[in-house]
Every structure is written in structure tokens, then in C-alpha cells.
């Protein structure tokens, strides 16, 4: 595909030799010194289709004052190859003002179909047969305002499922594993475990911010998604019997392990208060670690 002078194109559509103009996230910005002693900027640009290395040679210091790493920028330049890789030499870079762009232009998104994930989420919710527990799940995942935030949120900013829709994708995966485990171990309380699996990361709906890059909200920085999630669950679980409500909250608070939650070693099940809490911890870690290896080659 050929792109003419000033045309805006996704990174995946760019080709060597083109002049181009586009809106991208600046995810790296380094001020370097060339062999001739001059300074230049080495950038990495990103949109939903990929990343592009770029350099600014002319008036690098003046242009560099206009923007910072993490900003959304409007750039203009020419494409070439550098060390065998497509790269851009930029004539101009300007910061886009917050509110003038949709963060979804720049942030990576889930690979799986949104409609498919929604169907799985609805199916797994129907597997919670206890009406009280199902009501908690429905109020957190299918009622506003948390419903929209739940479908938008990533799971992490740079680890597993670090893209728009990553949270719902991870939740569906953990819920599916719960269904399989409960077939193998019918003594598990399947309603409790499934409900806990579906809401275990609901605190992440308030943990992140969205701009040219994912960030962490002040609430997320100070409290973390375990505490936020427990607050959200407690806020809609008041009608549950105390034993049921506490068991659900224990699962949410302990899903990163007993040392992260209230379990401690004084309780059974290796520090967990129930077999269901232990199961959720293991299944959550399984999906997260496998996804991390598949995406980043690390465990």
C-alpha cells in the first residue's frame, strides 16, 4: 500500500521510502550524541498495529522540548531502513493535548473477539447457581459503572494480558479452569469458587489510567487492586449470609497467595482459609504465568 505526502497511516501499513504523517504514542525518548558530536533524539512510536523506531536529527533539542515519553504525538517524516529494520527520520513532532485523542488509538487490544469473550463471561456467570452469589457477580460485571470499565481494563501495564480487554480475557480463562477443576473435585464449592474467580480482579477496573500508555491511578498506587476489589465486593454483597460473604472476600483478598492476603500460616490449606481460596490462587497463577511465557518468553 502506498501512502502519499501527509497521509496518516497505521504503523503496520507503512513502507520504506514513504513520506508520512501520523498520530502515535511515544513510548521511548532518548537524547543521544552522534559521532560528529551533534545531538539527536531516538524515539519509539506505537499504535495498535505495532511499533516504529524513529530519529530526529534536525533541531533535536528544540523539538524535544515539545513532548515527553508517554505523550501522544503527531509526527511527520520519511521512512527508511536502519540496520535492516523499518525506521523513520522525523521532520517534526508535536504533542497532542489530552482529550484530543482516544487512548484506544494507541493502546494494544485483546486478540480475541470481544463478542466471544462476552458470551463466555455470560455463560460462566450462569454457572453460579447460588442466587446471592450470582447477584454479586451480575452487579459487578454487568451493571454500570463497573461493567464498561471491566471490559476495557488490562490485567497489568506491562506483564500478562497488558492490553485493552486483557482483564475480561484473563477472567474468562480463570473461570473456564474453575469449571474443569470442579469436575475433577466435586467436593469443591463450585458456586463460591466460580463467583470468586469472576470477581477476583474487579479492583483492576479502578487501578489503571488510560492515555498514550497505561498508567496507575492514585487509588491503585495507594491501595492496589486486592483492597479495591474487596471494597467493591463488600459494597454489593451485604445481602449474603455472613459466612458466604466472608468466604467470597477471603478468595478475592488471597488470590495472590496467603502472604498477600489475610490467610497467614495459622490457617489450613497451606495458609488459605479454604480449599476454594487455594484453588483460585493456583488457577489465577497458572493462567497468568502461561500467558506471560507465551507473550514475553518469561516465567
Tab-separated table of C-alpha atoms in Angstrom:
chain	number	residue	atom	x	y	z
A	1	UNK	CA	0.000	0.000	0.000
A	2	UNK	CA	1.344	3.417	-0.903
A	3	UNK	CA	0.866	6.410	1.349
A	4	UNK	CA	1.140	9.894	-0.116
A	5	UNK	CA	2.550	13.090	1.294
A	6	UNK	CA	0.927	13.926	4.617
A	7	UNK	CA	-1.311	10.852	4.646
A	8	UNK	CA	-1.968	9.245	8.027
A	9	UNK	CA	-1.371	5.520	8.261
A	10	UNK	CA	-1.184	2.772	10.833
A	11	UNK	CA	2.348	1.580	11.561
A	12	UNK	CA	1.606	-1.822	10.041
A	13	UNK	CA	0.771	-0.108	6.727
A	14	UNK	CA	3.984	1.935	6.435
A	15	UNK	CA	6.587	1.085	3.784
A	16	UNK	CA	10.178	2.109	3.029
A	17	UNK	CA	10.542	5.326	1.057
A	18	UNK	CA	7.214	6.869	2.039
A	19	UNK	CA	6.692	10.287	3.486
A	20	UNK	CA	4.050	10.044	6.157
A	21	UNK	CA	2.177	11.838	8.909
A	22	UNK	CA	0.573	10.063	11.837
A	23	UNK	CA	-0.594	10.088	15.443
A	24	UNK	CA	1.261	7.703	17.728
A	25	UNK	CA	2.243	7.096	21.318
A	26	UNK	CA	5.840	7.968	22.162
A	27	UNK	CA	6.944	5.040	24.340
A	28	UNK	CA	10.688	5.795	24.322
A	29	UNK	CA	12.616	9.055	24.104
A	30	UNK	CA	16.408	9.235	24.452
A	31	UNK	CA	18.676	12.202	23.739
A	32	UNK	CA	21.879	10.797	22.246
A	33	UNK	CA	25.154	12.084	20.814
A	34	UNK	CA	26.102	11.304	17.230
A	35	UNK	CA	29.654	10.558	16.047
A	36	UNK	CA	30.009	14.125	14.771
A	37	UNK	CA	29.239	15.463	18.256
A	38	UNK	CA	25.716	16.616	17.473
A	39	UNK	CA	22.683	15.550	19.443
A	40	UNK	CA	19.680	13.644	18.168
A	41	UNK	CA	16.532	12.049	19.569
A	42	UNK	CA	15.940	8.297	19.402
A	43	UNK	CA	12.228	7.517	19.741
A	44	UNK	CA	9.930	4.542	19.671
A	45	UNK	CA	6.426	5.170	18.359
A	46	UNK	CA	3.467	2.866	18.861
A	47	UNK	CA	-0.104	2.427	17.775
A	48	UNK	CA	-2.448	-0.540	17.996
A	49	UNK	CA	-0.804	-2.204	14.979
A	50	UNK	CA	2.836	-2.136	16.035
A	51	UNK	CA	5.920	-0.119	16.952
A	52	UNK	CA	8.290	2.017	14.881
A	53	UNK	CA	11.795	3.282	15.772
A	54	UNK	CA	12.315	6.908	14.818
A	55	UNK	CA	15.023	9.567	14.998
A	56	UNK	CA	15.067	13.358	14.987
A	57	UNK	CA	18.308	14.895	13.723
A	58	UNK	CA	17.401	18.464	12.739
A	59	UNK	CA	16.677	20.839	15.647
A	60	UNK	CA	16.506	17.884	18.000
A	61	UNK	CA	16.789	19.912	21.203
A	62	UNK	CA	14.112	22.394	20.184
A	63	UNK	CA	11.701	19.676	19.063
A	64	UNK	CA	12.487	17.605	22.146
A	65	UNK	CA	11.125	20.329	24.413
A	66	UNK	CA	7.647	19.868	22.942
A	67	UNK	CA	6.887	16.382	24.257
A	68	UNK	CA	7.889	13.658	26.704
A	69	UNK	CA	7.889	9.880	26.794
A	70	UNK	CA	4.326	8.701	27.367
A	71	UNK	CA	2.753	11.518	25.333
A	72	UNK	CA	0.597	11.069	22.270
A	73	UNK	CA	2.269	12.888	19.390
A	74	UNK	CA	1.652	13.984	15.829
A	75	UNK	CA	4.726	13.277	13.701
A	76	UNK	CA	5.835	13.943	10.137
A	77	UNK	CA	8.763	12.413	8.326
A	78	UNK	CA	10.130	9.842	5.928
A	79	UNK	CA	10.550	6.091	6.194
A	80	UNK	CA	13.805	4.292	5.509
A	81	UNK	CA	15.619	1.189	6.690
A	82	UNK	CA	18.136	1.229	9.532
A	83	UNK	CA	20.108	-1.921	10.388
A	84	UNK	CA	17.655	-3.906	8.287
A	85	UNK	CA	14.592	-2.563	10.122
A	86	UNK	CA	11.958	-0.077	9.035
A	87	UNK	CA	12.633	3.249	10.755
A	88	UNK	CA	11.557	6.874	10.450
A	89	UNK	CA	13.525	10.080	10.199
A	90	UNK	CA	11.224	12.781	11.538
A	91	UNK	CA	10.988	16.407	10.481
A	92	UNK	CA	8.507	17.410	13.159
A	93	UNK	CA	6.975	16.080	16.394
A	94	UNK	CA	4.166	17.788	18.282
A	95	UNK	CA	2.383	16.728	21.464
A	96	UNK	CA	-1.339	16.002	21.244
A	97	UNK	CA	-3.308	17.611	24.041
A	98	UNK	CA	-5.152	15.252	26.422
A	99	UNK	CA	-8.782	14.999	25.389
A	100	UNK	CA	-7.979	15.480	21.711
A	101	UNK	CA	-7.492	11.753	21.097
A	102	UNK	CA	-8.987	8.393	22.038
A	103	UNK	CA	-6.455	6.316	24.038
A	104	UNK	CA	-7.678	3.257	22.107
A	105	UNK	CA	-5.800	4.663	19.084
A	106	UNK	CA	-2.504	3.806	20.762
A	107	UNK	CA	-3.099	1.104	23.353
A	108	UNK	CA	-2.844	-2.587	22.418
A	109	UNK	CA	-6.114	-4.536	22.461
A	110	UNK	CA	-7.186	-8.131	23.124
A	111	UNK	CA	-6.541	-10.596	20.336
A	112	UNK	CA	-9.767	-12.491	20.952
A	113	UNK	CA	-13.166	-11.343	19.745
A	114	UNK	CA	-14.957	-9.044	22.199
A	115	UNK	CA	-18.258	-10.741	21.348
A	116	UNK	CA	-16.749	-14.174	22.004
A	117	UNK	CA	-15.385	-13.112	25.384
A	118	UNK	CA	-18.724	-11.548	26.319
A	119	UNK	CA	-20.511	-14.802	25.503
A	120	UNK	CA	-18.109	-16.813	27.655
A	121	UNK	CA	-18.483	-14.347	30.536
A	122	UNK	CA	-22.268	-14.639	30.421
A	123	UNK	CA	-22.056	-18.449	30.282
A	124	UNK	CA	-19.699	-18.643	33.264
A	125	UNK	CA	-21.941	-16.311	35.273
A	126	UNK	CA	-24.864	-18.687	34.678
A	127	UNK	CA	-22.713	-21.437	36.221
A	128	UNK	CA	-23.064	-19.644	39.579
A	129	UNK	CA	-26.338	-21.224	40.716
A	130	UNK	CA	-26.453	-19.639	44.187
A	131	UNK	CA	-28.727	-16.595	43.571
A	132	UNK	CA	-26.956	-14.427	46.138
A	133	UNK	CA	-23.503	-15.045	44.712
A	134	UNK	CA	-24.747	-14.672	41.156
A	135	UNK	CA	-26.291	-11.350	42.101
A	136	UNK	CA	-22.916	-10.106	43.323
A	137	UNK	CA	-21.278	-11.135	40.052
A	138	UNK	CA	-24.005	-9.517	37.960
A	139	UNK	CA	-23.873	-6.227	39.871
A	140	UNK	CA	-20.102	-6.008	39.445
A	141	UNK	CA	-19.682	-7.286	35.881
A	142	UNK	CA	-22.941	-6.454	34.094
A	143	UNK	CA	-24.170	-3.230	35.731
A	144	UNK	CA	-22.732	0.236	35.235
A	145	UNK	CA	-20.392	1.842	36.034
A	146	UNK	CA	-18.066	-1.132	36.623
A	147	UNK	CA	-19.229	-3.147	33.577
A	148	UNK	CA	-17.712	-0.869	30.926
A	149	UNK	CA	-14.520	-0.403	32.936
A	150	UNK	CA	-14.215	-4.181	33.390
A	151	UNK	CA	-14.294	-4.772	29.638
A	152	UNK	CA	-11.778	-2.023	28.911
A	153	UNK	CA	-9.150	-2.718	31.579
A	154	UNK	CA	-5.864	-4.566	31.064
A	155	UNK	CA	-4.625	-7.039	33.651
A	156	UNK	CA	-1.235	-5.380	34.006
A	157	UNK	CA	0.597	-2.432	32.480
A	158	UNK	CA	3.486	-4.499	31.123
A	159	UNK	CA	3.088	-8.148	32.125
A	160	UNK	CA	0.430	-10.703	31.250
A	161	UNK	CA	-2.703	-9.540	29.387
A	162	UNK	CA	-1.300	-5.981	29.162
A	163	UNK	CA	-3.830	-4.709	26.641
A	164	UNK	CA	-7.360	-3.350	26.421
A	165	UNK	CA	-9.726	-6.225	27.170
A	166	UNK	CA	-6.990	-8.166	28.937
A	167	UNK	CA	-8.922	-8.264	32.207
A	168	UNK	CA	-12.024	-9.887	30.770
A	169	UNK	CA	-9.877	-12.310	28.750
A	170	UNK	CA	-7.954	-13.392	31.863
A	171	UNK	CA	-11.174	-13.651	33.915
A	172	UNK	CA	-12.797	-15.892	31.312
A	173	UNK	CA	-9.696	-18.097	31.274
A	174	UNK	CA	-9.639	-18.482	35.058
A	175	UNK	CA	-13.402	-19.138	35.137
A	176	UNK	CA	-13.032	-21.834	32.473
A	177	UNK	CA	-10.298	-23.510	34.517
A	178	UNK	CA	-12.598	-23.408	37.554
A	179	UNK	CA	-15.255	-25.360	35.641
A	180	UNK	CA	-12.741	-28.052	34.731
A	181	UNK	CA	-11.331	-28.297	38.259
A	182	UNK	CA	-14.761	-28.629	39.829
A	183	UNK	CA	-15.466	-31.583	37.539
A	184	UNK	CA	-12.349	-33.281	38.881
A	185	UNK	CA	-13.005	-32.319	42.515
A	186	UNK	CA	-16.777	-32.244	43.107
A	187	UNK	CA	-16.296	-31.589	46.843
A	188	UNK	CA	-15.273	-28.020	45.979
A	189	UNK	CA	-17.995	-25.402	46.421
A	190	UNK	CA	-18.337	-24.638	42.715
A	191	UNK	CA	-20.653	-21.643	43.203
A	192	UNK	CA	-18.273	-19.961	45.626
A	193	UNK	CA	-15.174	-20.715	43.556
A	194	UNK	CA	-16.726	-19.580	40.272
A	195	UNK	CA	-18.085	-16.361	41.790
A	196	UNK	CA	-14.707	-15.592	43.353
A	197	UNK	CA	-12.943	-16.309	40.055
A	198	UNK	CA	-15.221	-13.960	38.129
A	199	UNK	CA	-14.770	-11.027	40.526
A	200	UNK	CA	-11.254	-11.689	41.842
A	201	UNK	CA	-9.672	-8.907	39.752
A	202	UNK	CA	-12.588	-6.470	39.681
A	203	UNK	CA	-10.448	-3.940	41.571
A	204	UNK	CA	-8.409	-3.507	38.396
A	205	UNK	CA	-11.300	-1.530	36.929
A	206	UNK	CA	-10.096	1.341	39.143
A	207	UNK	CA	-6.378	0.593	39.244
A	208	UNK	CA	-5.328	1.974	35.853
A	209	UNK	CA	-5.350	5.196	33.859
A	210	UNK	CA	-5.567	5.461	30.080
A	211	UNK	CA	-3.650	7.835	27.832
A	212	UNK	CA	-0.965	7.143	25.245
A	213	UNK	CA	0.242	4.477	27.688
A	214	UNK	CA	-1.352	2.611	30.562
A	215	UNK	CA	-0.718	4.216	33.935
A	216	UNK	CA	-1.641	3.607	37.558
A	217	UNK	CA	-4.325	5.634	39.300
A	218	UNK	CA	-3.676	7.184	42.690
A	219	UNK	CA	-6.168	4.738	44.198
A	220	UNK	CA	-4.347	1.875	42.529
A	221	UNK	CA	-0.957	3.086	43.737
A	222	UNK	CA	-2.041	3.544	47.343
A	223	UNK	CA	-4.417	0.604	47.785
A	224	UNK	CA	-3.836	-1.914	44.997
A	225	UNK	CA	-6.476	-3.986	43.275
A	226	UNK	CA	-6.864	-6.502	46.116
A	227	UNK	CA	-8.102	-3.881	48.567
A	228	UNK	CA	-10.103	-2.020	45.907
A	229	UNK	CA	-11.741	-5.257	44.787
A	230	UNK	CA	-12.621	-6.236	48.338
A	231	UNK	CA	-14.279	-2.841	48.828
A	232	UNK	CA	-16.276	-3.255	45.630
A	233	UNK	CA	-17.377	-6.789	46.513
A	234	UNK	CA	-18.319	-5.799	50.061
A	235	UNK	CA	-20.344	-2.917	48.673
A	236	UNK	CA	-22.714	-5.232	46.788
A	237	UNK	CA	-22.541	-8.362	48.968
A	238	UNK	CA	-24.349	-7.055	52.035
A	239	UNK	CA	-27.326	-9.336	51.418
A	240	UNK	CA	-25.266	-12.517	51.593
A	241	UNK	CA	-25.117	-14.583	54.772
A	242	UNK	CA	-22.010	-13.648	56.747
A	243	UNK	CA	-20.301	-16.986	56.134
A	244	UNK	CA	-20.832	-16.700	52.375
A	245	UNK	CA	-19.787	-13.054	52.195
A	246	UNK	CA	-16.597	-13.623	54.200
A	247	UNK	CA	-15.647	-16.689	52.147
A	248	UNK	CA	-16.031	-14.687	48.932
A	249	UNK	CA	-13.977	-11.789	50.294
A	250	UNK	CA	-11.299	-14.196	51.503
A	251	UNK	CA	-10.954	-15.586	47.979
A	252	UNK	CA	-10.589	-12.092	46.497
A	253	UNK	CA	-8.036	-10.973	49.085
A	254	UNK	CA	-5.975	-14.190	48.924
A	255	UNK	CA	-5.757	-14.809	45.188
A	256	UNK	CA	-2.119	-13.651	45.095
A	257	UNK	CA	-1.241	-16.019	47.927
A	258	UNK	CA	-1.686	-16.122	51.709
A	259	UNK	CA	1.186	-13.700	52.255
A	260	UNK	CA	-0.678	-11.081	50.189
A	261	UNK	CA	-3.998	-11.598	51.959
A	262	UNK	CA	-5.328	-12.306	55.424
A	263	UNK	CA	-4.747	-16.092	55.419
A	264	UNK	CA	-1.342	-16.453	57.075
A	265	UNK	CA	0.122	-19.786	58.089
A	266	UNK	CA	-2.156	-20.200	61.089
A	267	UNK	CA	-4.937	-21.385	58.804
A	268	UNK	CA	-5.233	-24.677	56.970
A	269	UNK	CA	-4.865	-25.384	53.249
A	270	UNK	CA	-1.251	-24.103	53.289
A	271	UNK	CA	-2.195	-20.742	54.735
A	272	UNK	CA	-5.540	-20.351	52.967
A	273	UNK	CA	-8.845	-20.326	54.795
A	274	UNK	CA	-10.491	-22.718	52.334
A	275	UNK	CA	-9.776	-25.145	49.526
A	276	UNK	CA	-11.616	-22.747	47.207
A	277	UNK	CA	-9.231	-19.887	48.047
A	278	UNK	CA	-6.244	-22.148	47.417
A	279	UNK	CA	-7.737	-23.307	44.117
A	280	UNK	CA	-8.340	-19.736	42.949
A	281	UNK	CA	-4.765	-18.773	43.798
A	282	UNK	CA	-3.359	-21.687	41.787
A	283	UNK	CA	-5.638	-21.212	38.763
A	284	UNK	CA	-5.029	-17.467	38.647
A	285	UNK	CA	-1.260	-18.015	38.774
A	286	UNK	CA	-1.471	-20.738	36.124
A	287	UNK	CA	-3.212	-18.559	33.555
A	288	UNK	CA	-1.081	-15.504	34.316
A	289	UNK	CA	2.250	-17.344	34.141
A	290	UNK	CA	1.432	-19.313	30.987
A	291	UNK	CA	0.257	-16.133	29.248
A	292	UNK	CA	3.408	-14.311	30.352
A	293	UNK	CA	5.625	-17.010	28.835
A	294	UNK	CA	3.651	-17.083	25.590
A	295	UNK	CA	3.807	-13.281	25.212
A	296	UNK	CA	7.198	-12.446	26.686
A	297	UNK	CA	9.116	-15.708	26.923
A	298	UNK	CA	9.487	-15.449	30.666
A	299	UNK	CA	8.082	-17.326	33.657
